[in-house]
Tab-separated table of C-alpha atoms in Angstrom:
chain	number	residue	atom	x	y	z
Q	1	MET	CA	-23.121	2.508	-29.707
Q	2	ALA	CA	-23.110	5.124	-26.940
Q	3	LYS	CA	-20.522	4.959	-24.184
Q	4	LYS	CA	-21.764	3.978	-20.739
Q	5	ARG	CA	-21.968	7.029	-18.486
Q	6	LEU	CA	-19.719	6.643	-15.451
Q	7	THR	CA	-21.040	7.001	-11.938
Q	8	LYS	CA	-19.718	9.803	-9.774
Q	9	GLU	CA	-17.757	7.233	-7.754
Q	10	GLU	CA	-16.190	5.678	-10.867
Q	11	LEU	CA	-15.262	9.119	-12.158
Q	12	GLU	CA	-13.625	10.007	-8.830
Q	13	ARG	CA	-11.543	6.797	-8.960
Q	14	LEU	CA	-10.378	7.633	-12.483
Q	15	LYS	CA	-9.559	11.170	-11.384
Q	16	GLU	CA	-7.541	9.911	-8.406
Q	17	HIS	CA	-5.688	7.423	-10.630
Q	18	ALA	CA	-4.872	10.178	-13.134
Q	19	LYS	CA	-3.685	12.441	-10.332
Q	20	VAL	CA	-1.373	9.754	-8.964
Q	21	LEU	CA	0.103	9.079	-12.405
Q	22	TYR	CA	0.537	12.818	-12.999
Q	23	LEU	CA	2.236	13.403	-9.657
Q	24	HIS	CA	4.277	10.211	-9.290
Q	25	GLU	CA	4.975	8.863	-12.723
Q	26	ASN	CA	5.364	12.340	-14.139
Q	27	ILE	CA	2.902	11.693	-16.959
Q	28	THR	CA	2.057	15.292	-17.742
Q	29	ASN	CA	1.139	14.758	-21.397
Q	30	GLN	CA	-2.630	14.953	-21.195
Q	31	LYS	CA	-3.260	12.694	-24.186
Q	32	ALA	CA	-1.002	9.958	-22.760
Q	33	LEU	CA	-2.590	10.377	-19.344
Q	34	ALA	CA	-6.092	10.144	-20.828
Q	35	GLU	CA	-5.190	6.944	-22.676
Q	36	ARG	CA	-3.666	5.424	-19.556
Q	37	VAL	CA	-6.673	6.225	-17.380
Q	38	GLY	CA	-9.349	5.629	-20.006
Q	39	THR	CA	-10.926	9.054	-20.304
Q	40	SER	CA	-10.801	12.027	-22.680
Q	41	GLY	CA	-8.034	14.577	-22.968
Q	42	ASN	CA	-10.568	17.326	-22.212
Q	43	THR	CA	-11.498	15.627	-18.944
Q	44	ILE	CA	-7.835	15.346	-17.960
Q	45	SER	CA	-7.273	19.004	-18.832
Q	46	LYS	CA	-10.223	20.005	-16.658
Q	47	TRP	CA	-8.969	17.906	-13.725
Q	48	VAL	CA	-5.412	19.251	-13.983
Q	49	THR	CA	-6.631	22.849	-14.071
Q	50	GLU	CA	-9.341	22.605	-11.413
Q	51	GLY	CA	-7.203	20.520	-9.066
Q	52	LYS	CA	-4.123	22.714	-9.579
Q	53	TRP	CA	-2.083	19.557	-10.068
Q	54	ALA	CA	0.934	21.480	-11.373
Q	55	SER	CA	1.346	23.283	-8.049
Q	56	LEU	CA	0.606	20.069	-6.144
Q	57	LYS	CA	3.432	18.413	-8.039
Q	58	LYS	CA	5.865	20.931	-6.556
Q	59	ASN	CA	4.621	20.348	-2.998
Q	60	PHE	CA	4.384	16.587	-3.355
Q	61	LEU	CA	8.115	16.091	-3.649
Q	62	LEU	CA	8.664	15.763	0.096
Q	63	THR	CA	9.672	12.222	0.815
Q	64	ARG	CA	8.672	10.249	3.864
Q	65	GLU	CA	12.189	10.751	5.241
Q	66	GLU	CA	11.950	14.520	4.805
Q	67	ARG	CA	8.552	14.620	6.508
Q	68	MET	CA	9.866	12.406	9.317
Q	69	SER	CA	12.921	14.623	9.738
Q	70	ASP	CA	10.752	17.749	9.937
Q	71	LEU	CA	8.470	16.164	12.538
Q	72	LEU	CA	11.417	14.999	14.619
Q	73	ASP	CA	12.968	18.471	14.435
Q	74	GLU	CA	9.717	19.977	15.719
Q	75	LEU	CA	9.513	17.445	18.533
Q	76	THR	CA	13.149	18.075	19.493
Q	77	GLU	CA	12.537	21.814	19.575
Q	78	ILE	CA	9.571	21.351	21.902
Q	79	GLN	CA	11.676	19.166	24.184
Q	80	GLU	CA	14.497	21.754	24.210
Q	81	VAL	CA	12.067	24.522	25.199
Q	82	ILE	CA	10.757	22.383	28.050
Q	83	LYS	CA	14.298	21.521	29.218
Q	84	GLY	CA	15.201	25.212	29.126
Q	85	GLN	CA	12.573	26.123	31.686
Q	86	LYS	CA	13.570	26.632	35.296
Q	87	GLU	CA	13.709	23.629	37.586
Q	88	GLY	CA	10.277	22.643	38.838
Q	89	ALA	CA	8.615	23.996	35.692
Q	90	ARG	CA	10.084	21.587	33.142
Q	91	PHE	CA	6.831	20.269	31.756
Q	92	ALA	CA	4.601	21.021	28.838
Q	93	ASP	CA	1.604	23.272	29.204
Q	94	HIS	CA	-1.720	22.032	27.807
Q	95	LYS	CA	-1.184	23.506	24.327
Q	96	THR	CA	2.404	22.248	24.034
Q	97	ALA	CA	1.423	18.785	25.279
Q	98	LEU	CA	-1.328	18.633	22.654
Q	99	VAL	CA	1.070	19.616	19.876
Q	100	ARG	CA	3.630	17.103	21.130
Q	101	ARG	CA	1.010	14.328	21.187
Q	102	MET	CA	-0.028	15.145	17.617
Q	103	LEU	CA	3.597	15.107	16.470
Q	104	VAL	CA	4.181	11.724	18.122
Q	105	ASN	CA	1.043	10.329	16.452
Q	106	ASP	CA	2.138	11.678	13.063
Q	107	ILE	CA	5.586	10.121	13.521
Q	108	LYS	CA	4.035	6.745	14.434
Q	109	ALA	CA	1.792	6.910	11.377
Q	110	LEU	CA	4.771	7.582	9.120
Q	111	GLU	CA	6.718	4.709	10.679
Q	112	VAL	CA	4.093	2.013	10.292
Q	113	THR	CA	2.075	2.781	7.198
Q	114	ALA	CA	3.069	2.924	3.597
Q	115	SER	CA	1.019	5.573	1.889
Q	116	LYS	CA	-0.750	4.939	-1.371
Q	117	PRO	CA	1.606	7.319	-3.155
Q	118	GLU	CA	4.615	5.375	-1.853
Q	119	ILE	CA	3.135	2.053	-2.967
Q	120	ILE	CA	2.378	3.540	-6.358
Q	121	ALA	CA	5.877	5.013	-6.597
Q	122	ALA	CA	7.312	1.543	-5.890
Q	123	CYS	CA	5.210	0.106	-8.723
Q	124	MET	CA	6.488	2.811	-11.056
Q	125	ASP	CA	10.086	2.173	-9.972
Q	126	LEU	CA	9.628	-1.522	-10.794
Q	127	ILE	CA	8.304	-0.667	-14.255
Q	128	ARG	CA	11.230	1.698	-14.909
Q	129	PHE	CA	13.621	-1.020	-13.714
Q	130	VAL	CA	12.186	-3.689	-16.027
Q	131	ARG	CA	11.619	-1.510	-19.126
Q	132	PRO	CA	15.271	-1.323	-20.322
Q	133	GLU	CA	15.693	-5.088	-19.920
Q	134	ASN	CA	12.392	-6.249	-21.379
Q	135	ALA	CA	9.916	-3.756	-22.836
Q	136	GLU	CA	7.193	-6.381	-23.339
Q	137	GLU	CA	7.364	-7.506	-19.707
Q	138	ALA	CA	7.278	-3.848	-18.638
Q	139	LYS	CA	4.026	-3.400	-20.592
Q	140	ILE	CA	2.503	-6.378	-18.798
Q	141	ILE	CA	3.671	-5.082	-15.410
Q	142	THR	CA	2.287	-1.635	-16.280
Q	143	LYS	CA	-1.087	-3.158	-17.081
Q	144	TRP	CA	-1.170	-5.011	-13.757
Q	145	ALA	CA	0.165	-1.995	-11.852
Q	146	ASP	CA	-2.660	0.128	-13.259
Q	147	ILE	CA	-5.211	-2.483	-12.164
Q	148	PHE	CA	-3.606	-2.650	-8.722
Q	149	ILE	CA	-3.527	1.151	-8.379
Q	150	LYS	CA	-7.191	1.393	-9.332
Q	151	SER	CA	-8.003	-1.191	-6.654
Q	152	LEU	CA	-6.112	0.897	-4.055
Q	153	LEU	CA	-8.161	3.935	-4.937
Q	154	ARG	CA	-11.534	2.269	-4.315
């Protein structure tokens, strides 16, 4: 019996799920990743190569705290430049005000929203926590975590 051909949307969801597992759970073995996602090893290999996931993995290591710290440093530097101007001119020009507004918005977004990668990382942390105590329970949690992650990626 022939396998049902996936829609473009379904394929994109599988690709996103594989990417998240590759980047966050450190599943870099393509066969294991293919089994986990439900696709072929060749497909995974193609996605990893075309998407340059290996280089993304290096850049993806910034935590929320590190990103927040960088944004706050930038905002502080802008404020220091403004304070350093002569009296009567201690205000932001149009360009600086725009950058400052974008930084403030980015900081607010980091404060109030948990990103999909962070939610997924929490799921993976839970699985790693349970696995040494009860491998069977960890398998069940992994199954449900995969279902949950797929639902996030829709």
